Amino acid sequence: MNREVALNRLRSEPFDCLVIGGGAVGAGIAVDAANRGLRVALIERDDFGSGTSSRSTKLIHGGVRYLEQAIKTFDRTQFSLVRDALRERAILLSIAPHLCRPLPIVTPLYNPLHIPYYLTGLKLYDWLAGKANIKPSRFIDNREALVRFPMLKPKGLRGAVVYFDGQFDDARLNVSLILTADQQGAAVANRVELIGLLKQNCQLIGAALRDTTNGNEWELEASAIINATGPFSDSIRLMDDPMARPILSTSSGTHIVLSKAFSPPDTGLLIPETEDGRVLFLLPWLNHTLVGTTDNPAEIVHDPKATADDIAYLLHHLKKYFSIPVSEDDITASWSGLRPLVSNTTQSDTAQLSRDHIVNVSTSGLITVAGGKWTTYRKMALDTVNFAIKSKGLTAPRPSQTEKLALFGAKHFTPNIADQLTQDHGFDSDIADHLARAYGDQANVVAELASNGLSKRLTEDQPFIEAEIVYAARTEGAMSGIDALTRRTRLGVLDHTATRNAAKQVSDILGKELNWSAEEMDKDYINTVTSLD
């Protein structure tokens, strides 16, 4: 992916579709539309996946909580949402096997009356998945539950239900989608913002754009303009129509990261009901333990932070279920993300709002897709492109093929890539495993860079290496230390102390690759460190 080539196209070509937003949904739309043969442009004002799409719970799932709500309220919409998400779960496991994996999840039960309730509910979850089900859920007694998850408090444990969902690396999957869109012929560029919408006879005909790296501005012609900016969707709608009524409510979800000692390597934990009726997950992820999430009404801000209250909430519920002590001192990283929820003016609790999505069009023709969740990004994209083709009279040479389209890094991926990397390049096993899972069939490209003097680890006890920073800049559009450390490698969301220690090294590598001055390297280092505060 070459940003300068993409910018030249954005400045000189007309497009069928301009996609605003480079998160999961925007990237998915670009993949779908370009795959059909449409002329596609995508812009992202910050970095690809820098918002909600890199701050999820890392689960590809139908949503056991949504299923419970559907049963309690007899809500057919929620049933459909869960069924569709389970189908999309299977598709993602197929088209991005390097970044996605099945994960068994234990639901511990301390009340014997809960056993038939949760077992029946999770069997219904299996049934809704149909042929796409990963493995059947089942009840296990308290002894097996403690073998599967030894950290649980044994006192009063009656057993558990084990069910299966999918787990993934959200930011790297977002990058894979962007690279796939580029492969399919889309012009994609980060650090490009929308500064105005162009109209003729009250109908949209294009957009005014600005390159935030140098301030250059230009106009782009597009038949369909698609607003896929997640929590910021209403701000784009107001740019189009100052009288537009909001269609979203926003909630925040905080996550904390602990060491791998707090979870088995291949089993997650679902805390089925917190004191306020929500659910929490504790999951093994990238050799750490991920805990989340909260669900509170939130203001829309560019970079939300985890609050002390949210962190205390998560720790409080862990202590109720854990036999080993856990405290704030055990936290290696924390973050918060915003969820765009389709508004219901009669509902004040964001935890109860639907994760379904809508496609909305304004009188001037601005198409907005909002709501949904990571798992259903592909269906959201499919629905949006279908709508754009119909409403704008576009001609697509081919039907959508994204259900079978292997994403970037997946086409030639095999599970033995890690062994080949160790054999051919002499990597330690943890580095080889990481490169295979993060880059798929492109891992050898990173390995070749490493063989040219870039094999040093970024930090002693993590598998990330210097070659990844160069690859991130050359191939994946990384333009800052934050991009490289947080969304290309994942050190920035796993260990804040290690990230601070690696930041100078990363800024220097990027500076050499991107021809920065010494002052620019220092500025990037400072920005990276302060972003973690």
Coordinates of C-alpha atoms in Angstrom, one line a residue:
M1 CA 0.0 0.0 0.0
N2 CA 1.5 3.3 -1.1
R3 CA -0.1 6.4 0.4
E4 CA 1.4 8.8 -2.1
V5 CA -0.1 6.8 -5.0
A6 CA -3.4 6.8 -3.3
L7 CA -3.3 10.6 -2.7
N8 CA -2.5 11.2 -6.3
R9 CA -5.6 9.2 -7.2
L10 CA -7.8 11.0 -4.7
R11 CA -6.7 14.3 -6.2
S12 CA -7.2 13.4 -9.8
E13 CA -9.9 10.7 -10.3
P14 CA -13.7 10.6 -10.0
F15 CA -15.1 7.8 -7.9
D16 CA -18.3 5.8 -7.6
C17 CA -18.0 5.7 -3.8
L18 CA -16.2 7.8 -1.3
V19 CA -16.1 6.0 2.1
I20 CA -15.5 8.2 5.1
G21 CA -13.9 6.3 8.0
G22 CA -11.2 3.6 8.0
G23 CA -12.5 1.4 10.8
A24 CA -13.9 -2.1 10.4
V25 CA -17.1 -1.0 8.7
G26 CA -15.6 1.6 6.4
A27 CA -12.8 -0.8 5.4
G28 CA -15.3 -3.6 4.9
I29 CA -17.3 -1.3 2.6
A30 CA -14.2 -0.5 0.6
V31 CA -13.4 -4.2 0.2
D32 CA -16.9 -5.1 -0.9
A33 CA -17.4 -2.2 -3.3
A34 CA -13.9 -2.5 -4.9
N35 CA -14.4 -6.3 -5.2
R36 CA -17.5 -5.7 -7.2
G37 CA -15.6 -3.5 -9.6
L38 CA -16.7 -0.1 -8.4
R39 CA -14.3 2.8 -8.2
V40 CA -13.7 3.3 -4.5
A41 CA -12.0 5.9 -2.4
L42 CA -11.6 5.6 1.4
I43 CA -10.3 8.3 3.8
E44 CA -9.5 8.2 7.5
R45 CA -8.7 11.4 9.4
D46 CA -6.5 9.6 11.9
D47 CA -5.1 6.1 11.5
F48 CA -6.9 3.1 10.2
G49 CA -8.8 1.5 13.1
S50 CA -7.6 4.1 15.6
G51 CA -11.1 4.4 17.2
T52 CA -13.6 1.8 18.2
S53 CA -12.2 -0.8 15.9
S54 CA -9.0 -1.4 17.8
R55 CA -10.6 -1.2 21.3
S56 CA -13.0 -4.2 21.3
T57 CA -13.1 -7.3 23.6
K58 CA -11.5 -9.2 20.7
L59 CA -14.4 -11.7 20.4
I60 CA -16.0 -12.8 17.2
H61 CA -19.4 -13.7 18.6
G62 CA -23.1 -13.9 18.3
G63 CA -23.6 -12.3 21.7
V64 CA -24.8 -14.4 24.5
R65 CA -26.1 -11.4 26.3
Y66 CA -28.2 -10.3 23.3
L67 CA -29.6 -13.8 23.1
E68 CA -30.7 -13.6 26.7
Q69 CA -32.4 -10.2 26.1
A70 CA -34.1 -11.7 23.0
I71 CA -35.5 -14.6 25.1
K72 CA -36.6 -12.3 28.0
T73 CA -38.3 -9.8 25.7
F74 CA -39.4 -12.1 22.8
D75 CA -37.5 -9.7 20.5
R76 CA -37.3 -11.3 17.0
T77 CA -34.8 -8.5 16.0
Q78 CA -32.3 -9.6 18.7
F79 CA -32.7 -13.3 17.6
S80 CA -31.9 -12.3 14.0
L81 CA -28.9 -10.2 15.2
V82 CA -27.5 -13.2 17.1
R83 CA -28.1 -15.6 14.2
D84 CA -26.5 -13.3 11.6
A85 CA -23.6 -12.7 13.9
L86 CA -23.0 -16.4 14.4
R87 CA -23.0 -16.9 10.6
E88 CA -20.5 -14.0 10.2
R89 CA -18.4 -15.6 12.9
A90 CA -17.9 -18.7 10.8
I91 CA -17.1 -16.6 7.7
L92 CA -14.4 -14.6 9.6
L93 CA -12.8 -17.8 10.9
S94 CA -12.6 -18.9 7.3
I95 CA -11.4 -15.8 5.5
A96 CA -8.9 -14.7 8.1
P97 CA -7.6 -17.9 9.8
H98 CA -4.3 -16.3 10.8
L99 CA -6.0 -13.6 12.9
C100 CA -9.0 -15.5 14.2
R101 CA -9.3 -18.7 16.3
P102 CA -12.0 -20.6 18.1
L103 CA -12.0 -20.2 21.9
P104 CA -13.7 -22.3 24.5
I105 CA -15.3 -20.1 27.2
V106 CA -16.2 -21.3 30.7
T107 CA -19.3 -19.9 32.5
P108 CA -18.9 -20.8 36.2
L109 CA -22.1 -21.5 38.1
Y110 CA -22.4 -21.2 41.9
N111 CA -26.2 -21.4 42.1
P112 CA -27.6 -24.9 41.2
L113 CA -30.8 -23.2 39.8
H114 CA -28.6 -21.5 37.2
I115 CA -27.4 -24.7 35.7
P116 CA -30.5 -25.6 33.5
Y117 CA -31.0 -21.9 32.7
Y118 CA -27.5 -21.3 31.2
L119 CA -27.1 -24.7 29.7
T120 CA -30.5 -24.4 27.9
G121 CA -29.6 -20.8 26.7
L122 CA -26.2 -21.9 25.4
K123 CA -27.7 -24.9 23.6
L124 CA -30.0 -22.4 21.9
Y125 CA -26.9 -20.4 21.0
D126 CA -25.5 -23.6 19.4
W127 CA -28.8 -24.2 17.6
L128 CA -29.0 -20.7 16.1
A129 CA -25.5 -21.1 14.7
G130 CA -26.6 -24.2 12.8
K131 CA -24.0 -25.7 10.6
A132 CA -21.7 -22.8 11.5
N133 CA -21.5 -23.9 15.2
I134 CA -17.9 -24.4 16.3
K135 CA -18.5 -27.2 18.9
P136 CA -21.5 -28.1 21.1
S137 CA -21.7 -26.4 24.5
R138 CA -21.8 -28.8 27.5
F139 CA -22.0 -28.9 31.3
I140 CA -18.9 -29.8 33.3
D141 CA -18.8 -30.5 37.0
N142 CA -16.9 -28.4 39.5
R143 CA -13.8 -30.6 39.4
E144 CA -13.4 -30.2 35.6
A145 CA -14.2 -26.5 35.9
L146 CA -11.3 -26.0 38.2
V147 CA -9.0 -28.0 35.9
R148 CA -10.1 -25.9 33.0
F149 CA -9.9 -22.6 34.9
P150 CA -7.8 -23.1 38.1
M151 CA -8.1 -19.5 39.2
L152 CA -11.8 -19.8 40.1
K153 CA -12.9 -19.8 43.7
P154 CA -13.8 -23.4 44.5
K155 CA -16.1 -22.7 47.4
G156 CA -19.7 -23.2 46.3
L157 CA -18.8 -23.9 42.7
R158 CA -21.5 -26.2 41.3
G159 CA -20.0 -26.6 37.9
A160 CA -19.8 -24.7 34.6
V161 CA -21.0 -24.6 31.1
V162 CA -18.4 -24.5 28.3
Y163 CA -19.3 -23.0 25.0
F164 CA -17.3 -21.8 22.0
D165 CA -16.9 -18.5 20.3
G166 CA -14.2 -16.9 18.2
Q167 CA -11.3 -14.6 19.2
F168 CA -9.3 -12.3 17.0
D169 CA -6.8 -9.4 16.8
D170 CA -9.1 -6.5 16.0
A171 CA -6.5 -3.8 14.9
R172 CA -4.6 -6.2 12.7
L173 CA -7.8 -7.5 11.1
N174 CA -8.6 -3.9 10.4
V175 CA -5.3 -3.4 8.7
S176 CA -5.8 -6.6 6.8
L177 CA -9.1 -5.2 5.5
I178 CA -7.5 -2.0 4.4
L179 CA -4.7 -3.9 2.6
T180 CA -7.4 -6.1 0.9
A181 CA -9.3 -3.0 -0.2
D182 CA -6.0 -1.7 -1.7
Q183 CA -5.4 -5.0 -3.5
Q184 CA -8.9 -4.9 -4.9
G185 CA -8.2 -1.5 -6.4
A186 CA -9.5 1.0 -3.9
A187 CA -7.6 4.3 -3.2
V188 CA -7.1 4.3 0.6
A189 CA -5.4 6.9 2.7
N190 CA -5.1 7.7 6.4
R191 CA -4.5 11.2 7.8
V192 CA -7.0 12.7 5.3
E193 CA -10.1 14.4 6.8
L194 CA -13.4 15.5 5.4
I195 CA -13.7 19.3 5.6
G196 CA -16.8 19.9 3.5
L197 CA -19.5 18.3 1.4
L198 CA -20.1 19.5 -2.2
K199 CA -23.6 19.8 -3.5
Q200 CA -25.3 20.6 -6.8
N201 CA -29.1 21.2 -6.9
C202 CA -29.2 20.2 -3.2
Q203 CA -27.6 16.8 -4.0
L204 CA -24.2 15.6 -3.0
I205 CA -21.7 15.4 -5.8
G206 CA -18.4 15.2 -3.9
A207 CA -16.3 16.3 -0.9
A208 CA -13.6 18.7 0.1
L209 CA -10.7 17.0 1.7
R210 CA -7.5 17.9 3.6
D211 CA -4.3 16.1 4.1
T212 CA -3.6 16.6 7.8
T213 CA 0.1 16.0 7.4
N214 CA 0.7 19.1 5.3
G215 CA -2.6 21.0 5.2
N216 CA -3.1 20.5 1.4
E217 CA -6.8 20.7 0.4
W218 CA -8.6 19.6 -2.7
E219 CA -12.0 18.4 -4.0
L220 CA -13.1 14.9 -4.9
E221 CA -16.0 13.9 -7.1
A222 CA -18.0 10.9 -6.0
S223 CA -21.4 9.5 -6.9
A224 CA -22.1 8.0 -3.5
I225 CA -20.7 9.3 -0.2
I226 CA -20.8 6.8 2.6
N227 CA -20.5 7.9 6.2
A228 CA -19.0 5.0 8.2
T229 CA -17.4 7.0 11.1
G230 CA -18.9 5.0 14.0
P231 CA -19.4 7.2 17.0
F232 CA -18.8 10.3 14.9
S233 CA -21.5 9.5 12.4
D234 CA -23.9 12.2 13.7
S235 CA -21.2 14.9 13.3
I236 CA -20.9 14.1 9.6
R237 CA -24.7 14.1 9.3
L238 CA -24.7 17.6 10.8
M239 CA -22.1 18.7 8.3
D240 CA -24.6 17.6 5.6
D241 CA -27.7 18.9 7.4
P242 CA -27.4 21.2 10.5
M243 CA -31.0 20.2 11.4
A244 CA -30.4 16.4 11.3
R245 CA -31.6 14.6 14.4
P246 CA -29.1 12.3 16.2
I247 CA -29.4 8.6 15.4
L248 CA -26.9 7.3 17.9
S249 CA -26.3 7.0 21.5
T250 CA -22.7 6.3 22.7
S251 CA -21.4 4.1 25.4
S252 CA -17.9 3.5 26.6
G253 CA -16.2 0.1 27.2
T254 CA -13.2 -0.1 29.4
H255 CA -10.7 -3.1 29.3
I256 CA -7.7 -3.9 31.5
V257 CA -4.8 -6.2 30.7
L258 CA -3.2 -8.6 33.2
S259 CA -0.3 -11.0 32.9
K260 CA -0.9 -14.5 31.4
A261 CA -0.9 -15.9 35.0
F262 CA -4.5 -14.9 35.4
S263 CA -5.9 -17.2 32.6
P264 CA -5.2 -20.5 31.0
P265 CA -3.7 -20.1 27.5
D266 CA -6.6 -21.6 25.6
T267 CA -9.7 -21.0 27.7
G268 CA -11.8 -17.8 28.4
L269 CA -14.1 -17.0 31.3
L270 CA -17.6 -15.5 31.1
I271 CA -18.8 -13.9 34.4
P272 CA -22.5 -14.4 33.6
E273 CA -24.0 -11.7 35.7
T274 CA -22.5 -8.7 37.5
E275 CA -24.2 -6.8 40.3
D276 CA -25.8 -4.5 37.7
G277 CA -26.9 -7.4 35.4
R278 CA -24.1 -7.2 32.8
V279 CA -21.6 -9.8 31.7
L280 CA -17.8 -9.7 31.9
F281 CA -15.2 -11.6 29.9
L282 CA -11.7 -12.7 31.0
L283 CA -9.8 -14.0 28.0
P284 CA -6.3 -15.2 27.1
W285 CA -5.0 -12.8 24.4
L286 CA -1.5 -12.5 22.9
N287 CA 0.1 -14.2 25.9
H288 CA -1.7 -11.8 28.3
T289 CA -5.1 -11.8 30.0
L290 CA -7.8 -9.4 28.8
V291 CA -10.7 -8.3 31.1
G292 CA -13.7 -6.4 30.0
T293 CA -15.9 -4.6 29.5
T294 CA -17.9 -1.9 31.2
D295 CA -20.9 -0.3 29.5
N296 CA -21.7 3.3 30.5
P297 CA -23.2 6.3 28.7
A298 CA -20.3 8.4 27.3
E299 CA -19.5 11.7 25.6
I300 CA -18.0 11.5 22.2
V301 CA -14.3 12.2 22.5
H302 CA -11.4 11.4 20.1
D303 CA -9.3 9.4 22.6
P304 CA -11.4 8.1 25.5
K305 CA -9.5 7.0 28.6
A306 CA -10.2 4.3 31.1
T307 CA -11.4 5.8 34.3
A308 CA -10.5 4.8 37.9
D309 CA -14.1 3.9 38.6
D310 CA -14.3 1.6 35.6
I311 CA -11.0 -0.1 36.5
A312 CA -12.3 -0.6 40.1
Y313 CA -15.5 -2.1 38.7
L314 CA -13.6 -4.7 36.7
L315 CA -11.3 -5.6 39.6
H316 CA -14.2 -5.8 42.1
H317 CA -15.9 -8.5 40.0
L318 CA -12.7 -10.4 39.4
K319 CA -12.1 -10.6 43.1
K320 CA -15.6 -12.1 43.6
Y321 CA -14.7 -15.1 41.3
F322 CA -10.9 -15.5 41.7
S323 CA -9.1 -17.5 44.3
I324 CA -5.8 -15.7 43.7
P325 CA -5.4 -12.0 44.6
V326 CA -5.7 -9.4 41.9
S327 CA -5.1 -5.6 42.3
E328 CA -4.4 -2.5 40.3
D329 CA -0.7 -3.3 40.6
D330 CA -1.3 -6.3 38.4
I331 CA -2.6 -4.2 35.5
T332 CA -0.1 -3.8 32.6
A333 CA -2.4 -1.7 30.4
S334 CA -5.9 -0.3 30.1
W335 CA -8.0 1.4 27.5
S336 CA -11.5 2.6 26.7
G337 CA -13.4 2.6 23.4
L338 CA -16.7 4.1 22.3
R339 CA -19.6 2.0 21.0
P340 CA -22.0 3.6 18.5
L341 CA -25.5 2.3 19.4
V342 CA -28.6 3.0 17.4
S343 CA -30.7 5.4 19.5
N344 CA -34.0 4.5 21.2
T345 CA -35.3 7.7 22.8
T346 CA -37.3 5.6 25.4
Q347 CA -34.2 3.7 26.6
S348 CA -31.7 5.3 29.0
D349 CA -29.5 2.3 29.7
T350 CA -26.9 1.8 26.9
A351 CA -26.4 -1.8 28.0
Q352 CA -29.9 -2.5 26.8
L353 CA -29.7 -0.8 23.4
S354 CA -29.5 -3.0 20.3
R355 CA -26.2 -3.7 18.5
D356 CA -28.2 -4.0 15.2
H357 CA -27.2 -1.6 12.4
I358 CA -29.1 0.8 10.2
V359 CA -28.4 2.3 6.8
N360 CA -29.8 5.9 6.6
V361 CA -29.9 8.3 3.7
S362 CA -30.4 12.1 3.9
T363 CA -32.4 14.2 1.5
S364 CA -29.1 15.2 -0.1
G365 CA -28.0 11.6 -0.6
L366 CA -25.5 11.1 2.3
I367 CA -25.5 7.4 3.1
T368 CA -24.8 6.6 6.8
V369 CA -24.3 3.2 8.2
A370 CA -24.3 3.0 12.0
G371 CA -24.6 0.6 14.9
G372 CA -23.7 -3.0 14.6
K373 CA -20.5 -4.6 16.0
W374 CA -17.1 -5.9 14.8
T375 CA -18.5 -9.4 14.1
T376 CA -21.1 -8.2 11.6
Y377 CA -18.8 -5.7 9.8
R378 CA -19.0 -7.7 6.6
K379 CA -22.8 -7.8 6.6
M380 CA -23.0 -4.1 7.4
A381 CA -20.7 -3.5 4.4
L382 CA -22.8 -5.8 2.1
D383 CA -26.0 -4.0 3.1
T384 CA -24.5 -0.6 2.6
V385 CA -23.0 -1.2 -0.8
N386 CA -26.3 -2.8 -1.9
F387 CA -28.1 0.3 -0.8
A388 CA -25.6 2.6 -2.5
I389 CA -25.8 0.7 -5.8
K390 CA -29.6 0.9 -5.8
S391 CA -30.1 4.4 -4.6
K392 CA -27.4 6.0 -6.7
G393 CA -27.9 3.9 -9.8
L394 CA -24.4 2.5 -9.9
T395 CA -23.4 -0.3 -12.1
A396 CA -21.3 -3.0 -10.4
P397 CA -19.6 -5.4 -12.9
R398 CA -19.7 -8.3 -10.4
P399 CA -21.8 -9.4 -7.4
S400 CA -20.3 -9.3 -3.9
Q401 CA -17.8 -12.1 -3.3
T402 CA -16.6 -11.2 0.2
E403 CA -18.1 -14.3 1.8
K404 CA -15.3 -16.3 0.2
L405 CA -12.6 -13.6 -0.3
A406 CA -9.5 -14.4 1.7
L407 CA -8.3 -11.3 3.5
F408 CA -4.7 -10.0 3.1
G409 CA -2.3 -12.6 4.7
A410 CA -4.8 -15.5 4.6
K411 CA -4.7 -16.9 1.0
H412 CA -1.6 -19.1 1.5
F413 CA -1.6 -19.3 5.3
T414 CA -1.0 -22.7 6.9
P415 CA -0.5 -23.6 10.5
N416 CA 3.1 -24.7 9.9
I417 CA 4.3 -21.3 8.9
A418 CA 5.8 -20.7 12.4
D419 CA 7.9 -23.9 12.1
Q420 CA 9.2 -22.8 8.7
L421 CA 10.2 -19.4 10.1
T422 CA 12.1 -21.1 12.9
Q423 CA 13.8 -23.4 10.5
D424 CA 14.6 -20.9 7.8
H425 CA 15.4 -17.8 10.0
G426 CA 16.3 -19.2 13.4
F427 CA 13.6 -17.3 15.3
D428 CA 12.8 -18.1 18.8
S429 CA 9.5 -20.0 18.9
D430 CA 7.5 -17.1 20.5
I431 CA 8.6 -14.7 17.7
A432 CA 7.9 -17.3 15.0
D433 CA 4.4 -18.0 16.4
H434 CA 3.7 -14.3 16.7
L435 CA 4.8 -13.5 13.1
A436 CA 2.8 -16.3 11.7
R437 CA -0.4 -15.3 13.5
A438 CA 0.0 -11.5 12.9
Y439 CA 1.0 -11.6 9.3
G440 CA -0.1 -14.9 7.9
D441 CA 1.4 -15.7 4.5
Q442 CA 3.2 -12.3 4.7
A443 CA 5.3 -13.4 7.7
N444 CA 8.2 -14.3 5.5
V445 CA 8.4 -10.8 4.2
V446 CA 8.8 -9.5 7.7
A447 CA 11.3 -12.3 8.3
E448 CA 13.4 -11.2 5.3
L449 CA 13.5 -7.7 6.7
A450 CA 14.6 -9.1 10.1
S451 CA 17.5 -10.9 8.4
N452 CA 18.9 -7.5 7.3
G453 CA 19.8 -6.4 10.8
L454 CA 16.2 -5.8 12.1
S455 CA 15.7 -8.9 14.3
K456 CA 16.1 -7.3 17.7
R457 CA 13.1 -7.5 20.0
L458 CA 11.4 -4.2 20.9
T459 CA 11.3 -5.3 24.5
E460 CA 12.9 -8.2 26.2
D461 CA 9.9 -10.3 27.2
Q462 CA 7.6 -9.7 24.1
P463 CA 7.9 -11.2 20.6
F464 CA 7.7 -8.0 18.6
I465 CA 10.8 -7.1 16.6
E466 CA 12.3 -4.1 14.8
A467 CA 11.5 -5.5 11.3
E468 CA 7.7 -5.1 12.1
I469 CA 8.2 -1.4 12.4
V470 CA 9.8 -1.1 9.0
Y471 CA 7.1 -3.3 7.5
A472 CA 4.4 -1.2 9.2
A473 CA 5.7 1.9 7.5
R474 CA 6.4 0.4 4.1
T475 CA 3.3 -1.8 3.7
E476 CA 0.7 -1.1 6.3
G477 CA 0.4 2.7 6.3
A478 CA 1.9 3.4 9.8
M479 CA 2.9 7.0 10.1
S480 CA 3.8 7.4 13.8
G481 CA 5.1 5.5 16.7
I482 CA 1.5 5.2 18.1
D483 CA 0.4 3.6 14.9
A484 CA 3.2 1.1 14.9
L485 CA 3.2 0.2 18.6
T486 CA -0.6 0.2 19.2
R487 CA -2.2 -0.9 16.0
R488 CA 0.4 -2.7 13.9
T489 CA 2.2 -4.5 16.7
R490 CA 0.0 -4.6 19.8
L491 CA 2.6 -3.7 22.5
G492 CA 0.8 -0.4 23.2
V493 CA -2.4 -2.2 24.4
L494 CA -0.6 -5.0 26.3
D495 CA 2.1 -3.3 28.4
H496 CA 2.3 0.5 28.8
T497 CA 5.7 0.4 30.6
A498 CA 7.3 -1.7 27.9
T499 CA 5.8 0.6 25.3
R500 CA 7.4 3.6 26.9
N501 CA 10.7 1.8 27.0
A502 CA 10.5 0.9 23.3
A503 CA 9.1 4.2 22.1
K504 CA 12.5 5.9 21.3
Q505 CA 13.8 2.9 19.5
V506 CA 10.6 2.8 17.4
S507 CA 10.6 6.5 16.6
D508 CA 14.2 6.3 15.4
I509 CA 13.4 3.3 13.2
L510 CA 10.4 5.1 11.7
G511 CA 12.3 8.3 11.3
K512 CA 15.0 6.6 9.2
E513 CA 12.3 4.9 7.1
L514 CA 10.2 8.0 6.6
N515 CA 13.0 10.5 6.3
W516 CA 12.2 12.5 9.5
S517 CA 14.5 15.1 11.0
A518 CA 15.9 14.6 14.5
E519 CA 13.3 17.1 15.8
E520 CA 10.5 15.0 14.2
M521 CA 11.8 11.8 15.8
D522 CA 11.8 13.5 19.2
K523 CA 8.3 14.8 18.7
D524 CA 7.0 11.4 17.7
Y525 CA 8.7 9.8 20.8
I526 CA 7.1 12.4 23.1
N527 CA 3.7 11.9 21.4
T528 CA 3.9 8.2 21.8
V529 CA 4.8 8.4 25.5
T530 CA 2.2 11.0 26.4
S531 CA -0.6 9.1 24.6
L532 CA -0.2 6.4 27.3
D533 CA -0.9 8.8 30.2

